[in-house]
CSV table of C-alpha atoms in Angstrom, one decimal:
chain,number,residue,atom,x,y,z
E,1,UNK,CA,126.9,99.3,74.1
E,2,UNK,CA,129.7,100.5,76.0
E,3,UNK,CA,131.3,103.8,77.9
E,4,UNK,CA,134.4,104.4,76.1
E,5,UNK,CA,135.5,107.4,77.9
E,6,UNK,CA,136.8,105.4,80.9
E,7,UNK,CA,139.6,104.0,82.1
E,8,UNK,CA,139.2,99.6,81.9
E,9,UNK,CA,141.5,96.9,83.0
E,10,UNK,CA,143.7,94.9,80.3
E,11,UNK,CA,145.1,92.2,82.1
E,12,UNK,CA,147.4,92.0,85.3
E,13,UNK,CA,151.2,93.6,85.2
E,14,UNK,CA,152.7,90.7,85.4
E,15,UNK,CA,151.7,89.3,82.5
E,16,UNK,CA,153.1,91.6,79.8
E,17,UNK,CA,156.5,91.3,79.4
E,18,UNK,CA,158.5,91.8,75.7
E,19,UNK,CA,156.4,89.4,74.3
E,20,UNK,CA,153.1,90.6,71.8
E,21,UNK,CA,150.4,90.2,74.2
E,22,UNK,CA,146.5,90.3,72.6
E,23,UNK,CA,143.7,91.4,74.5
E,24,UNK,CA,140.1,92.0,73.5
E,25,UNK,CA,138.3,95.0,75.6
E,26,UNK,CA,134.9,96.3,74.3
E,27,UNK,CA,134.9,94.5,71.2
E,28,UNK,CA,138.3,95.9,70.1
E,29,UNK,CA,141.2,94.0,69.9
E,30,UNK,CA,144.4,95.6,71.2
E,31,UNK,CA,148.3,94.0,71.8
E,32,UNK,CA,150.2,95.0,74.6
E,33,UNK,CA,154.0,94.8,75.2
E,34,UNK,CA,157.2,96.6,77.2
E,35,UNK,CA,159.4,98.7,75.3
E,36,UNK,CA,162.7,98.5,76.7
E,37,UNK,CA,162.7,101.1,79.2
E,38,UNK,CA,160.1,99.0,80.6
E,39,UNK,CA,157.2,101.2,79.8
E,40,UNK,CA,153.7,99.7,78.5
E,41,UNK,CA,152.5,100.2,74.8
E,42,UNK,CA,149.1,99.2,73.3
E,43,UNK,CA,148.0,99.1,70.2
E,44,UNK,CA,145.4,98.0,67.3
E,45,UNK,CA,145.9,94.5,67.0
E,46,UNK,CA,145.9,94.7,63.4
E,47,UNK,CA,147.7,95.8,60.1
E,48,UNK,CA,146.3,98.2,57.9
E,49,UNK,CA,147.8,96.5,55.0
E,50,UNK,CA,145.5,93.1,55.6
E,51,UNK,CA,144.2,93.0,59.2
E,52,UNK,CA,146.6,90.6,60.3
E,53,UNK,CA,146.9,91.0,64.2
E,54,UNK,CA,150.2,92.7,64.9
E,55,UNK,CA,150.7,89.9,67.8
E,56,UNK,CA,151.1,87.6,65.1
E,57,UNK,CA,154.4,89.8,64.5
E,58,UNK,CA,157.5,90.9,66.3
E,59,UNK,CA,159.3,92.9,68.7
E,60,UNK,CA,162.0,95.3,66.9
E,61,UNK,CA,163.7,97.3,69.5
E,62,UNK,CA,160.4,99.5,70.6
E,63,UNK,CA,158.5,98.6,67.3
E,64,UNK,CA,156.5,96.1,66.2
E,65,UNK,CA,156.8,94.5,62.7
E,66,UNK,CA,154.0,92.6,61.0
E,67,UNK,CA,154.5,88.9,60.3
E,68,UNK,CA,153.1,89.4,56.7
E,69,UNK,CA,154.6,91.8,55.0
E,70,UNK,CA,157.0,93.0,57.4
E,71,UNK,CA,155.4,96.8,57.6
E,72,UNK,CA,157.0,98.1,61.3
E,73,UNK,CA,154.9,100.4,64.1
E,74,UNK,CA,155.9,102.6,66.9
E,75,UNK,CA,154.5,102.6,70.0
E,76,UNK,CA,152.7,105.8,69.0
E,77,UNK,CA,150.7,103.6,66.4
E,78,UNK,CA,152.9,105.4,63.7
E,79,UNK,CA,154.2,103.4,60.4
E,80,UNK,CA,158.2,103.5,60.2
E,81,UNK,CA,158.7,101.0,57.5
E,82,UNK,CA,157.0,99.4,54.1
E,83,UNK,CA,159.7,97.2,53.1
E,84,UNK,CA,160.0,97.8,48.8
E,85,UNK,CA,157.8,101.2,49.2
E,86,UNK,CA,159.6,104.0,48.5
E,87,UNK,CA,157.2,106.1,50.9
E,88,UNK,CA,155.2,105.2,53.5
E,89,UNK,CA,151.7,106.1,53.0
E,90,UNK,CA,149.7,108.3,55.4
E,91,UNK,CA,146.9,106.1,56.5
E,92,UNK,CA,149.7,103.3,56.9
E,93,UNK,CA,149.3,103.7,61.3
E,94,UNK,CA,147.2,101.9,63.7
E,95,UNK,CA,145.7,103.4,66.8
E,96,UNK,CA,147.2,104.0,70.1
E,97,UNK,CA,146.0,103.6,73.9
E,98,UNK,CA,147.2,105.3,76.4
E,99,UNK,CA,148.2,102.7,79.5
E,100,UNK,CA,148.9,102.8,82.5
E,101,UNK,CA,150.2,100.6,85.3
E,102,UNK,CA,148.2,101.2,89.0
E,103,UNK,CA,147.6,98.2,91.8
E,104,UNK,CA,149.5,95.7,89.8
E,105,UNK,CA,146.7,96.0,87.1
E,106,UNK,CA,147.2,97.2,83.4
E,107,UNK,CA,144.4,100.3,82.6
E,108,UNK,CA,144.4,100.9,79.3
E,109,UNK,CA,142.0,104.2,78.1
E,110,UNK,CA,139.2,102.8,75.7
E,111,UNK,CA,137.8,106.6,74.3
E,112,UNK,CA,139.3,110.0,73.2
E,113,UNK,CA,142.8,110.4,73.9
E,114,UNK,CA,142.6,113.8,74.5
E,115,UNK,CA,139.8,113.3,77.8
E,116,UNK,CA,142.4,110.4,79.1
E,117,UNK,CA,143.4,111.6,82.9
E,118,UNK,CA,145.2,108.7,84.9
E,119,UNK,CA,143.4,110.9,88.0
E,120,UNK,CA,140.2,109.5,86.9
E,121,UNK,CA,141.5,105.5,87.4
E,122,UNK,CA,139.8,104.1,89.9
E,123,UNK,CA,141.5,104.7,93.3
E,124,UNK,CA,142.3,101.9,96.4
E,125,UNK,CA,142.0,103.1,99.9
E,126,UNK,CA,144.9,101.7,101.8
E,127,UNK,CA,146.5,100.5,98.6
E,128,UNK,CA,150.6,100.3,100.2
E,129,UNK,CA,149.5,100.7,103.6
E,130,UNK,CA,151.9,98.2,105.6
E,131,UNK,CA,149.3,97.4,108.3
E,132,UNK,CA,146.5,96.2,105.8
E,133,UNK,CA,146.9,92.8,104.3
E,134,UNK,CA,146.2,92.1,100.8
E,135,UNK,CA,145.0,89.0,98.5
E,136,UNK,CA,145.7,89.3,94.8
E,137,UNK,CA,143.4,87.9,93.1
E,138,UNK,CA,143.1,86.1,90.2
E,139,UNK,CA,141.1,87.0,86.5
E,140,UNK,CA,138.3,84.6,85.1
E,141,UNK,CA,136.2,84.6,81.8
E,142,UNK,CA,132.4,84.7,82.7
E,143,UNK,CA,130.3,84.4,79.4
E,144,UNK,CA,127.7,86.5,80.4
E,145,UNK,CA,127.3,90.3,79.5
E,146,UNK,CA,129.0,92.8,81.9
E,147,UNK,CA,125.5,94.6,83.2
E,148,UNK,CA,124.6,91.1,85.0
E,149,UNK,CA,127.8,91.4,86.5
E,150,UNK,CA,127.1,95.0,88.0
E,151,UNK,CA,123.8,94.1,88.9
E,152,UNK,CA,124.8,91.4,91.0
E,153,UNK,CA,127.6,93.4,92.6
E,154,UNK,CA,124.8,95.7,93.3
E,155,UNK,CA,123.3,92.8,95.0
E,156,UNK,CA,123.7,91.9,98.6
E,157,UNK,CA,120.7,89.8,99.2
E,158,UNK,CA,121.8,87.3,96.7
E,159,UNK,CA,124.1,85.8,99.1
E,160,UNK,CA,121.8,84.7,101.6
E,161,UNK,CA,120.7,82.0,98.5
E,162,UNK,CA,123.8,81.5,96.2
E,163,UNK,CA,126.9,81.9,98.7
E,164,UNK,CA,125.2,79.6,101.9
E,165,UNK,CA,128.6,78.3,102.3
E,166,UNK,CA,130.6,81.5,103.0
E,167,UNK,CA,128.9,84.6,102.9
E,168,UNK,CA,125.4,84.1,104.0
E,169,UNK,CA,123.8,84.6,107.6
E,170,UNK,CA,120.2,84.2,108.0
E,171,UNK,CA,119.8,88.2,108.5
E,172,UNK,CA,120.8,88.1,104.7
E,173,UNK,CA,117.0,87.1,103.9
E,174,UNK,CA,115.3,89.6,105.5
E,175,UNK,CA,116.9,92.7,105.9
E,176,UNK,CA,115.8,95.9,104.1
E,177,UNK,CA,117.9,97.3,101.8
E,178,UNK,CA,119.5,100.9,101.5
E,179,UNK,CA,120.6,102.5,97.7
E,180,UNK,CA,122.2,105.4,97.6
E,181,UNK,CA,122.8,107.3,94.5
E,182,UNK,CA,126.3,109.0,93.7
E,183,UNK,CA,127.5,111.4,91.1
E,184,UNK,CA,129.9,108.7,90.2
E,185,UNK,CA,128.0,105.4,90.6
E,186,UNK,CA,125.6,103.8,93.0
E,187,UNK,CA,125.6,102.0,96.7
E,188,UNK,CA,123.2,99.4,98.4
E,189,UNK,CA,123.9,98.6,101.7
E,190,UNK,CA,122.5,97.7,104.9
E,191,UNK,CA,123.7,96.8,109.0
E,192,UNK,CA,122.4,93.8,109.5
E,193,UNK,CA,122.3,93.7,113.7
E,194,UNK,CA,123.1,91.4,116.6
E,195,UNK,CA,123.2,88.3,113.8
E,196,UNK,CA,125.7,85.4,113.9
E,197,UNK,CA,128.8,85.6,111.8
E,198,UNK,CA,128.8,84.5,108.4
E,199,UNK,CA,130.9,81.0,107.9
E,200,UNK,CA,133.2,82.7,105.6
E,201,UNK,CA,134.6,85.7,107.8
E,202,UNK,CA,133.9,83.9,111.6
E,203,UNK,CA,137.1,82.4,111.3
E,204,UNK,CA,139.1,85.7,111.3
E,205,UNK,CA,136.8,87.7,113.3
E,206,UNK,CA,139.1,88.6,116.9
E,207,UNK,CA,135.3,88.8,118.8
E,208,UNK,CA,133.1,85.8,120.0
E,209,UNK,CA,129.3,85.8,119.4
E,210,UNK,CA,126.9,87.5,117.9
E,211,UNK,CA,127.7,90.3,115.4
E,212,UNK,CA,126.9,93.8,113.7
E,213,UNK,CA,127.1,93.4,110.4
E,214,UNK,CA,127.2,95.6,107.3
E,215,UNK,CA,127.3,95.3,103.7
E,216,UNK,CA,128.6,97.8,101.4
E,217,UNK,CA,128.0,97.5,97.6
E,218,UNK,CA,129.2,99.9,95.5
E,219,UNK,CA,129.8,100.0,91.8
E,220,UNK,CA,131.1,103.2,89.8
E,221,UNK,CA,130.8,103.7,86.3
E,222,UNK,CA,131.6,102.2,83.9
E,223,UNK,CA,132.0,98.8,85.5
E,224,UNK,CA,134.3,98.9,88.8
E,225,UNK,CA,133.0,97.5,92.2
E,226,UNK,CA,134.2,98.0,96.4
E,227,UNK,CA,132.7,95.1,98.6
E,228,UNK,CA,133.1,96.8,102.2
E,229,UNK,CA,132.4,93.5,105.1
E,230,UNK,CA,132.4,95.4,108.5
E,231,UNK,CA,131.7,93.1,111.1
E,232,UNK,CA,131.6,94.5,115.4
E,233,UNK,CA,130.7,92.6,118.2
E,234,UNK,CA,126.7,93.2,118.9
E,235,UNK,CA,125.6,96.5,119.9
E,236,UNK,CA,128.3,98.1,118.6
E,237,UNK,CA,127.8,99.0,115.2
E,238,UNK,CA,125.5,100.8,113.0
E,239,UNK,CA,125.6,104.0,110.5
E,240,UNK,CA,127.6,107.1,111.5
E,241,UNK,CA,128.4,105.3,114.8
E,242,UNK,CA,132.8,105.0,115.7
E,243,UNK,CA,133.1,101.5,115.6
E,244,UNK,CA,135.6,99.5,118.5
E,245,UNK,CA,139.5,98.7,117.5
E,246,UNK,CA,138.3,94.9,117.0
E,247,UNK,CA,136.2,95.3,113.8
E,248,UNK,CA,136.8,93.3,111.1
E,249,UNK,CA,137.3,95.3,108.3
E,250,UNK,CA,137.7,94.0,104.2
E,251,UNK,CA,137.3,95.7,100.9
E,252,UNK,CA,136.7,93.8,97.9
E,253,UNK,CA,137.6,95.9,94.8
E,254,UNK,CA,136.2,93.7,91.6
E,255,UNK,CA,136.8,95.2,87.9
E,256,UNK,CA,134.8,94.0,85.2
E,257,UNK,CA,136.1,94.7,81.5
E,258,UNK,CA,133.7,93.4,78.8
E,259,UNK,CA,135.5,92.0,76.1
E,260,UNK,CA,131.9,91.9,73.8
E,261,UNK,CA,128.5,92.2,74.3
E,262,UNK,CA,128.9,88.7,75.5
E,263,UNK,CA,132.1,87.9,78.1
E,264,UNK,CA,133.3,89.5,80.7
E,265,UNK,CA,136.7,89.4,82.0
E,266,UNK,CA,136.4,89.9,86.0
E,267,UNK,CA,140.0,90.7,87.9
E,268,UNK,CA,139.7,91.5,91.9
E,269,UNK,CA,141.9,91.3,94.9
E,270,UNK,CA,140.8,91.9,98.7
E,271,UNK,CA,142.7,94.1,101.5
E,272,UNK,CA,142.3,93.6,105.2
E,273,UNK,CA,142.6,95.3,108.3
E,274,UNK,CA,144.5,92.1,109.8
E,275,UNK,CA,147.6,89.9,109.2
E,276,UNK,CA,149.1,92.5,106.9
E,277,UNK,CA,151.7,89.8,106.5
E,278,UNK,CA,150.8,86.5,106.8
E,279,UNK,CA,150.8,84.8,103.6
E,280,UNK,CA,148.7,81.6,105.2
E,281,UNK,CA,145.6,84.1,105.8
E,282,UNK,CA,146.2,85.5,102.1
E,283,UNK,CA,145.9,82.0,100.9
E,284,UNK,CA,143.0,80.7,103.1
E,285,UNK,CA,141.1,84.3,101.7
E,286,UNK,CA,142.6,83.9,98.5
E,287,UNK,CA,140.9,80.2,97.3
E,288,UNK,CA,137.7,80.9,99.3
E,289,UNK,CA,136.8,84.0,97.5
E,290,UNK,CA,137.5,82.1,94.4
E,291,UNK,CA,135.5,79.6,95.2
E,292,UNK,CA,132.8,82.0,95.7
E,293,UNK,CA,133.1,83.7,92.7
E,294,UNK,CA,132.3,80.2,90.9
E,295,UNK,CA,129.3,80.2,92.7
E,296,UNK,CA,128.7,83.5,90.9
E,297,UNK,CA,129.9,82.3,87.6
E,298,UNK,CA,127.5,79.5,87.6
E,299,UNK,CA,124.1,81.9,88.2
E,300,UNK,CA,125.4,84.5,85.6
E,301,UNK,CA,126.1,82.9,83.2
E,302,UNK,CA,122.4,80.9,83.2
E,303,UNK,CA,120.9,84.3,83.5
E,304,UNK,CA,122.5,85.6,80.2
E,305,UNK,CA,121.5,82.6,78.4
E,306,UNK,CA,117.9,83.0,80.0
E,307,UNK,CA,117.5,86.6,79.7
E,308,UNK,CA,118.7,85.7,75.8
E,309,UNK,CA,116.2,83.2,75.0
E,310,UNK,CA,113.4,84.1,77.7
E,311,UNK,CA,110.1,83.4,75.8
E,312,UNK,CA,108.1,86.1,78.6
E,313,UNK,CA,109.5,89.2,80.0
E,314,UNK,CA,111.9,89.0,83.3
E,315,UNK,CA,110.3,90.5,86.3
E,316,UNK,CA,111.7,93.5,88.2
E,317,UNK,CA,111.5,93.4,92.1
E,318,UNK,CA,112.2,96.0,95.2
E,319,UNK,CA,115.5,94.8,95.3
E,320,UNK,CA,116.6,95.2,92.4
E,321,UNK,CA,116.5,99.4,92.7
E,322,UNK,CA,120.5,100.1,92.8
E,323,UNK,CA,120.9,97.8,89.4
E,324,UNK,CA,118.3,99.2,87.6
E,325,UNK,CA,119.2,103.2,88.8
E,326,UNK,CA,122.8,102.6,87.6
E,327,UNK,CA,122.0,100.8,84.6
E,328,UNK,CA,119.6,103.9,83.5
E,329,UNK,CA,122.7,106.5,84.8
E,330,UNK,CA,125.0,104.5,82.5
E,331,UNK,CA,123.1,104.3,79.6
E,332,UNK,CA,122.5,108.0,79.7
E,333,UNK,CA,126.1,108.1,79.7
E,334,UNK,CA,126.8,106.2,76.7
E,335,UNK,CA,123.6,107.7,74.8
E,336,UNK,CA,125.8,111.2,75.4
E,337,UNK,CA,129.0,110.0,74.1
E,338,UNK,CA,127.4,109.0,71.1
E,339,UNK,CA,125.6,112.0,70.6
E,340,UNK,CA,128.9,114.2,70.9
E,341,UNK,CA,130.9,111.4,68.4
E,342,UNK,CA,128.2,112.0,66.2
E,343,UNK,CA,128.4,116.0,66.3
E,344,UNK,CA,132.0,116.0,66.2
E,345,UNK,CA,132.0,113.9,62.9
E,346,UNK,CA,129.4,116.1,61.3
């Protein structure tokens, strides 16, 4: 089950050009292309005629023509040709998303078009800001269903056992963890103190020794994630406290789109308070968050297949509180859509 009334990322803006592009987002599939003004269009991947995905098709000016039988739509999902038919029948249209272009990502609306608000897309502190630095990332495929993907971004302690490499310190074992529950989604966190540098940030950190450390997991509904890493020297840091010019500050902003019940397609890019332009730190952050994220890949997708065929039920544990409140907020959400689709069809 899925929130439809939300804004989810299609693919990167790159990669839609005038070409028919296909996507698949919450079980539906959709094509995206240009028109010639540049603007995006996305529609139904499929003809009303047979079903033949419309990316099988054509570009014609700022229409799209089907491969089959030639039947031509505009970008507003409306029919403007049946080649032999001397009218074009009423239910001969295809649906429309509305789309729009933010961070370099494509967002297209999945619900009622009516309720879409651009306002409402996730927003990027510092997004443009010329003395933050920023990694785009990349997009990958994980077969696993989207929840496991917000419960482990709702996860900190996870690192101390999967990421040993890069993120982990040995205060990542122990540490109690803090949840916090927002109107729009839900935070664990924690300052782990006077604590040695995890091997992924120590590099970059512009402080020797021992450090304060928080971490800051947040995921908003439906299925967008920041990962705040704050790092001060020792004795510094800690909550509400003005932290010294010298802290090492990244967010991590991760979307997760589900393409069905079973894959997930994960896009993220990081943005640092350091080396706003230096292309070899972008790089160096660039391949060892990926590498990370494989890390991840690896434990998620062995989870879905174990939670699919478990033979006893999974156990719940104190830190898995954040996942489990957001997963209960969020299914009250999408119980409510469903309710008020089902009223409105009545």
């Amino acid at each position: 089950m899925f929130l439809r009334n939300a804004w989810y990322v299609a693919t990167w803006d790159h990669e839609i050009g005038r070409d028919l592009t296909p996507v698949t987002m919450l079980g539906e599939n959709i094509v995206l292309y240009r028109l010639q003004n540049g603007k995006l269009a996305a529609l139904e991947d499929a003809c009303p005629h047979r079903k033949l995905p419309l990316s099988m098709g054509r570009i014609k000016g700022d229409d799209v023509e089907c491969g089959y039988h030639g039947l031509t739509f505009d970008c507003s999902g409306a029919c403007t040709r049946v080649p032999g038919a001397e009218r074009i029948p009423h239910v001969a249209c295809v649906r429309s998303y509305p789309v729009e272009e933010r961070y370099g990502l494509v967002w297209v609306w999945m619900g009622d078009v009516a309720r879409a608000d651009p306002a409402e897309i996730f927003e990027v502190e510092h997004f443009g800001n010329p003395s933050w630095g920023i990694n785009r990332g990349e997009s990958m495929t994980i077969n696993c269903n989207y929840l496991y993907m917000t419960d482990n971004l709702l996860d900190p302690s996870h690192v101390a056992w999967v990421h040993q490499s890069s993120f982990a310190s040995s205060a990542c074992e122990e540490t109690p963890l803090e949840t916090t529950v927002k109107s729009d989604g839900v935070v664990v966190w924690r300052w782990m103190l006077d604590s040695d540098p995890a091997p992924f940030y120590a590099p970059f950190l512009q402080f020797e020794g021992k450090c304060d450390r928080k971490q800051h997991y947040e995921v908003r509904y439906p299925s967008n994630a920041i990962i705040k890493a704050i790092f001060a020297p020792s004795g510094s840091g800690g909550e509400g406290r003005k932290l010294p010019d010298n802290t090492f500050l990244m967010d991590s902003y991760n979307f997760m789109t589900p393409v069905d019940e079973n894959r997930t397609k994960y896009y993220w890019f990081q943005m640092r308070n350091f080396a706003p332009d230096d292309p070899d730190v972008s790089a160096r952050f660039a391949t060892s968050v990926r590498g990370a994220f494989e890390e991840d890949r690896v434990v998620l997708e062995a989870v879905h297949h174990g939670i699919a065929n478990k033979q006893t039920p999974n156990l719940d544990l104190k830190i898995d509180v954040g996942p489990l409140r957001f997963r209960r907020k969020l299914s009250q959400m999408i119980e409510g859509e469903t309710v008020a689709v089902a009223a409105a069809a009545e």
